[in-house]
Tab-separated table of C-alpha atoms and ligand atoms in Angstrom:
chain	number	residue	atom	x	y	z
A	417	UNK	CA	0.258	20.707	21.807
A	418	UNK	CA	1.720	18.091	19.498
A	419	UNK	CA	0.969	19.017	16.221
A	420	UNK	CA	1.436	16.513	13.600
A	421	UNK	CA	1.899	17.536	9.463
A	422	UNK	CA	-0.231	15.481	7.284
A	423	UNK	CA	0.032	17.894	3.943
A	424	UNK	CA	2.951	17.272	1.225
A	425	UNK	CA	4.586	20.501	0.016
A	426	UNK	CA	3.742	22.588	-3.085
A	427	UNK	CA	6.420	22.640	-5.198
A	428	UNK	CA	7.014	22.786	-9.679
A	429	UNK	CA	7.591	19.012	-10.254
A	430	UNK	CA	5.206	17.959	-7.510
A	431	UNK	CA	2.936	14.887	-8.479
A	432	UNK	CA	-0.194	15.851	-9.756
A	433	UNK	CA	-3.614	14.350	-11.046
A	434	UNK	CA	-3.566	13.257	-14.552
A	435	UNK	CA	-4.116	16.117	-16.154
A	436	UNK	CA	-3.835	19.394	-13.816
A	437	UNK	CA	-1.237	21.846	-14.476
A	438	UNK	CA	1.542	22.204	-11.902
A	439	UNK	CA	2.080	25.006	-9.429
A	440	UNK	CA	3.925	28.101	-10.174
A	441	UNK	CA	5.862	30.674	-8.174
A	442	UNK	CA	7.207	33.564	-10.368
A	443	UNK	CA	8.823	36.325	-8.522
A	444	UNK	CA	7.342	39.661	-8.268
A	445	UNK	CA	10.339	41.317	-6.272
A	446	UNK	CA	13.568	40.786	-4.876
A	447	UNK	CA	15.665	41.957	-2.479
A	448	UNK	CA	17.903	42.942	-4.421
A	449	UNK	CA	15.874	44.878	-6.765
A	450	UNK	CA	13.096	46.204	-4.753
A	451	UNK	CA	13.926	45.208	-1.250
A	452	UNK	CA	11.871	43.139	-0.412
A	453	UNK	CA	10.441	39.754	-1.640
A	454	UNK	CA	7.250	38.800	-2.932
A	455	UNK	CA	6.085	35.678	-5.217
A	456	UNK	CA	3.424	35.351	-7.663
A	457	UNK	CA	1.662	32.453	-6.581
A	458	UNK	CA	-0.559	30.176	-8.787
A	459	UNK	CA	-2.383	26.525	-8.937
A	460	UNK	CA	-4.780	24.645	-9.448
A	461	UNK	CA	-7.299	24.197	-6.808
A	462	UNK	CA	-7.199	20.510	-6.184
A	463	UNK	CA	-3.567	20.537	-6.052
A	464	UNK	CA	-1.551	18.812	-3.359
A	465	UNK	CA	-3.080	17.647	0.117
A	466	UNK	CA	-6.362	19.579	-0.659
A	467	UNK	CA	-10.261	19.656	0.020
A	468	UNK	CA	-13.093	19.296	-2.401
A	469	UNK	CA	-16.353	21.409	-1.635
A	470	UNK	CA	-19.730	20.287	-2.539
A	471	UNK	CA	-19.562	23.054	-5.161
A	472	UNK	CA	-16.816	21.457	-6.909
A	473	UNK	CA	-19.833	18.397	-8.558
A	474	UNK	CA	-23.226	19.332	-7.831
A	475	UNK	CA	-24.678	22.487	-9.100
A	476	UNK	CA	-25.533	24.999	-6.904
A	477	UNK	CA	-23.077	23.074	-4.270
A	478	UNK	CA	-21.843	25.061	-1.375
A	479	UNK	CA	-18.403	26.413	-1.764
A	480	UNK	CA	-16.075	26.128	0.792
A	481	UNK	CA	-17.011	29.699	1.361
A	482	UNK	CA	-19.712	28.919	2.365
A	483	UNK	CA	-18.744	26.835	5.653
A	484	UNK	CA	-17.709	28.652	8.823
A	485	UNK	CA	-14.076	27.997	9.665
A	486	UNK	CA	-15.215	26.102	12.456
A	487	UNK	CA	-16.563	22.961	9.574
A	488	UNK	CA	-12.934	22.381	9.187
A	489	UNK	CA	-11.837	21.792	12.742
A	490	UNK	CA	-13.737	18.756	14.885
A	491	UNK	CA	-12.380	15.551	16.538
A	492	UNK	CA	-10.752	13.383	14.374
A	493	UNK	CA	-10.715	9.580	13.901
A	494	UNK	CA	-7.922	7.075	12.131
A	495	UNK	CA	-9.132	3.910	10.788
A	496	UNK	CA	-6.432	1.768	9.014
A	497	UNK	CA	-7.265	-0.067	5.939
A	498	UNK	CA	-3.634	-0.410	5.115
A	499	UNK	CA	-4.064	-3.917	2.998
A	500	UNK	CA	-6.927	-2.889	1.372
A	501	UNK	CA	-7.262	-2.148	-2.282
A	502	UNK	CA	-10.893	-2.285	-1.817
A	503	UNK	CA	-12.321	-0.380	1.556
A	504	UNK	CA	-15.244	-2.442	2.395
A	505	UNK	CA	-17.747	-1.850	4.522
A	506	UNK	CA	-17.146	-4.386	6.753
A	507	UNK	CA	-13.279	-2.971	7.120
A	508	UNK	CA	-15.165	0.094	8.579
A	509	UNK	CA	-18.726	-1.463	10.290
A	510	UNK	CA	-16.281	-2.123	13.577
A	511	UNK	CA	-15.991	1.419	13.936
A	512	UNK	CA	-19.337	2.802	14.035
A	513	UNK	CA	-19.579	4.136	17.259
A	514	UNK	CA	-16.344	6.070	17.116
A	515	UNK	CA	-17.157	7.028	13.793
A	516	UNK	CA	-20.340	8.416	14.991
A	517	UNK	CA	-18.195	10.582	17.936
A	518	UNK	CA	-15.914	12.205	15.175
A	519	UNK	CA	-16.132	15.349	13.139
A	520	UNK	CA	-13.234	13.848	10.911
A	521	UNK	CA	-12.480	10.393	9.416
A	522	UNK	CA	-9.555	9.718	7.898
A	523	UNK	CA	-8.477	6.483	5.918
A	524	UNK	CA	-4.763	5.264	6.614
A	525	UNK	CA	-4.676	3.313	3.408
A	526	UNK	CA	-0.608	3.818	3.351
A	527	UNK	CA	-0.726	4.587	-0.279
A	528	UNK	CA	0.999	7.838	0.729
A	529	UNK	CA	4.540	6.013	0.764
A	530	UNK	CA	4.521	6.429	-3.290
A	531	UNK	CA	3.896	9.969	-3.283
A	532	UNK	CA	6.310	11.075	-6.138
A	533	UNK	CA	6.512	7.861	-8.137
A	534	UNK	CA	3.980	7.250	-10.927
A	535	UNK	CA	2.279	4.541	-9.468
A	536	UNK	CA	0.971	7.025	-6.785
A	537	UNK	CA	-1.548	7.329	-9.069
A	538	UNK	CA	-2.142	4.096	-10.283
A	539	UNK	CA	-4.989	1.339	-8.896
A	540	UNK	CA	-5.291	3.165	-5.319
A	541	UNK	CA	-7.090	2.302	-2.863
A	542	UNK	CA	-10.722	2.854	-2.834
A	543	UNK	CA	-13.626	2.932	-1.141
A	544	UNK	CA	-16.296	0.068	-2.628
A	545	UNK	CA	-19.890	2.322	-3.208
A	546	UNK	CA	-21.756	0.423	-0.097
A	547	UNK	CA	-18.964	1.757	1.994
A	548	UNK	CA	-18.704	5.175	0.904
A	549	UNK	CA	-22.900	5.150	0.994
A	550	UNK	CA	-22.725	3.695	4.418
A	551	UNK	CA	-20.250	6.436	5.628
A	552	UNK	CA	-22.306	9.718	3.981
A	553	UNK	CA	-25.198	8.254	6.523
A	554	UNK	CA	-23.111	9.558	9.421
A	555	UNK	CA	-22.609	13.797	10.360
A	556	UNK	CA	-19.423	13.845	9.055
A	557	UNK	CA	-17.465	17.522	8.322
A	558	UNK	CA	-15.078	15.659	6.103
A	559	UNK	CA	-13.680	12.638	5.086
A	560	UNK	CA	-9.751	11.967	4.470
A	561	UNK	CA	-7.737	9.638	2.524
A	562	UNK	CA	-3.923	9.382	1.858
A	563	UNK	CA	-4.556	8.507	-1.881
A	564	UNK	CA	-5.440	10.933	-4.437
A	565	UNK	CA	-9.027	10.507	-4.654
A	566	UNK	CA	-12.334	8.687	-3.168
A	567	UNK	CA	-13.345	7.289	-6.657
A	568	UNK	CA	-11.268	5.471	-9.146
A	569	UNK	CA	-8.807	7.705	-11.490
A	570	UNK	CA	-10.852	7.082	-15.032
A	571	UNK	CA	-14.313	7.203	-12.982
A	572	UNK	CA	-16.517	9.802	-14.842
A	573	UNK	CA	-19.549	10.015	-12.681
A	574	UNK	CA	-17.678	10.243	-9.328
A	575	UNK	CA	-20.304	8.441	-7.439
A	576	UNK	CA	-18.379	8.373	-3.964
A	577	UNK	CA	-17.666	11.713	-4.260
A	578	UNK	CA	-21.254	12.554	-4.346
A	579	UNK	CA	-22.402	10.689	-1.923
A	580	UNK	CA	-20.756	12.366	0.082
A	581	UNK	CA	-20.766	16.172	-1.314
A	582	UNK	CA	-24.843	16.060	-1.345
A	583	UNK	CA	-24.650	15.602	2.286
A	584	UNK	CA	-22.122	18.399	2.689
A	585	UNK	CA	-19.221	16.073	3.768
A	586	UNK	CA	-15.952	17.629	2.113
A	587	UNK	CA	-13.143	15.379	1.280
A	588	UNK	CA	-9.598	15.620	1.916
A	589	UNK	CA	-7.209	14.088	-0.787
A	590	UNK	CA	-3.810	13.655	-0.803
A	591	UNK	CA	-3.066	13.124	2.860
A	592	UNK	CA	0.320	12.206	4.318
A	593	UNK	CA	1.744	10.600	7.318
A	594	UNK	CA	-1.760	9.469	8.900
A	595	UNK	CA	0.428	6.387	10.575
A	596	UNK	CA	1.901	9.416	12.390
A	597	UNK	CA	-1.206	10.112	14.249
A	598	UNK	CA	-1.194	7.279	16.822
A	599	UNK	CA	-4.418	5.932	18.885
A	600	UNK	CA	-5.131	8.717	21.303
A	601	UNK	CA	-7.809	11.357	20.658
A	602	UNK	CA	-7.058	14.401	18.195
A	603	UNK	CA	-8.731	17.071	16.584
A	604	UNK	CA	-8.240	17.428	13.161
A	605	UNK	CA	-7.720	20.695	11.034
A	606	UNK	CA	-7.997	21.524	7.409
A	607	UNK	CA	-8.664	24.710	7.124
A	608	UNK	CA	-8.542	26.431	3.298
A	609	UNK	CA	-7.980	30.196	2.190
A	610	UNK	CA	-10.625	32.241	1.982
A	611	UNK	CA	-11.082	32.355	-1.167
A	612	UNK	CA	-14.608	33.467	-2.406
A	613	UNK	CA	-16.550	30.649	-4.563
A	614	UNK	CA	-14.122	28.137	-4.707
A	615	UNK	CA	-14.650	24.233	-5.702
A	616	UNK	CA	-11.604	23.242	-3.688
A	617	UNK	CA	-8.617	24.663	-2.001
A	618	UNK	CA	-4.935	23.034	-0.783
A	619	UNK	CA	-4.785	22.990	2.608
A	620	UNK	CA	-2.256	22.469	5.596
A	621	UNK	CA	-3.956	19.436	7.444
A	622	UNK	CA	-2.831	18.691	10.746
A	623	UNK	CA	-3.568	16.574	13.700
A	624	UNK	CA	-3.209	18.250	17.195
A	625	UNK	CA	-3.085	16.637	20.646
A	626	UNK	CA	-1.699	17.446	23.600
A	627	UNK	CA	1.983	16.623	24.026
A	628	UNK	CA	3.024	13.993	26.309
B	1165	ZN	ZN1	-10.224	17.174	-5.247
């Protein structure tokens, strides 16, 4: 198995949404104190490369709880939009039937490459509502982007992301290295902690196909 990273790494200074608090490891022992070492380990829920659970807008929305562990594994498929500011639906119409054969679609906007400068989150790409309307029609498990969200970073009302969480689509935010993927079939995996109740969870996302 080849098994490609798409997740950045949690760390205090990491980039983060407008407004969420960063990460924190404290330590809780040491070697040299008690022998062994353990962290305390603490963030916010949508930190990082992480996935958003119906629960996290709609009340009475399914937390990721909720899913078997099996929702966050399926066969995944890349489409890049890597000029786009604005995914349209015609960008994406050309993939229907693949789209309709994956568990998984991820959009290779590119956007990743300013992870860690402040434009990162900054006029990102996103997906135009017609799009994102015409996508929740399909049996998606997820949806993927390598920007920081599916809506626009002042939008209020979220409407992408509810079009899709009403259908039970989670989304995957803050993906990396989806150029890395290449054209051959994969199955993707985003599997979260099993947490109980929870709105949204980092994640280690990978693509895995067999090596050459
Ligand atoms: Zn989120």
């Amino acid at each position: 198995m080849r098994v490609i990273d798409l997740s950045h790494p949690i760390q205090p200074g990491m980039p983060l949404f407008p407004g969420t608090p960063g990460p924190r490891l404290e330590p809780l022992a040491s070697l040299e104190r008690e022998g062994y070492v353990e962290q305390w380990m603490g963030m916010a829920s949508h930190t990082g490369t992480h996935i958003d659970a119906p629960a996290h807008l709609l009340p009475g929305g399914r937390g990721l709880e909720a899913f078997p562990a099996g929702h966050f594994v399926g066969p995944g498929l890349v489409i890049p939009v890597r000029s786009e500011t604005l995914i349209r639906l015609e960008d994406l119409a050309p993939y229907e039937a693949r789209i309709r054969e994956s568990r998984f679609l991820l959009l290779h906007t590119g956007w990743d490459a300013r992870w860690g400068a402040p434009s990162y989150f900054e006029a990102f790409p996103i997906l135009e509502t017609a799009a994102a309307e015409w996508l929740a029609s399909f049996d998606l498990a997820g949806i993927g982007i390598d920007a920081p969200s599916l809506d626009p970073v002042d939008s209020q009302s979220l409407p992408n992301h509810r079009a899709f969480l009403s259908r039970g689509t989670c989304l995957i935010e803050n993906l990396r290295s989806l150029g890395a993927i290449g054209p051959e079939p994969f199955l993707f995996s985003c599997l979260p902690l099993p947490f109980r109740e929870t709105d949204g969870c980092p994640v280690r996302a990978v693509a895995m196909r067999p090596a050459p």
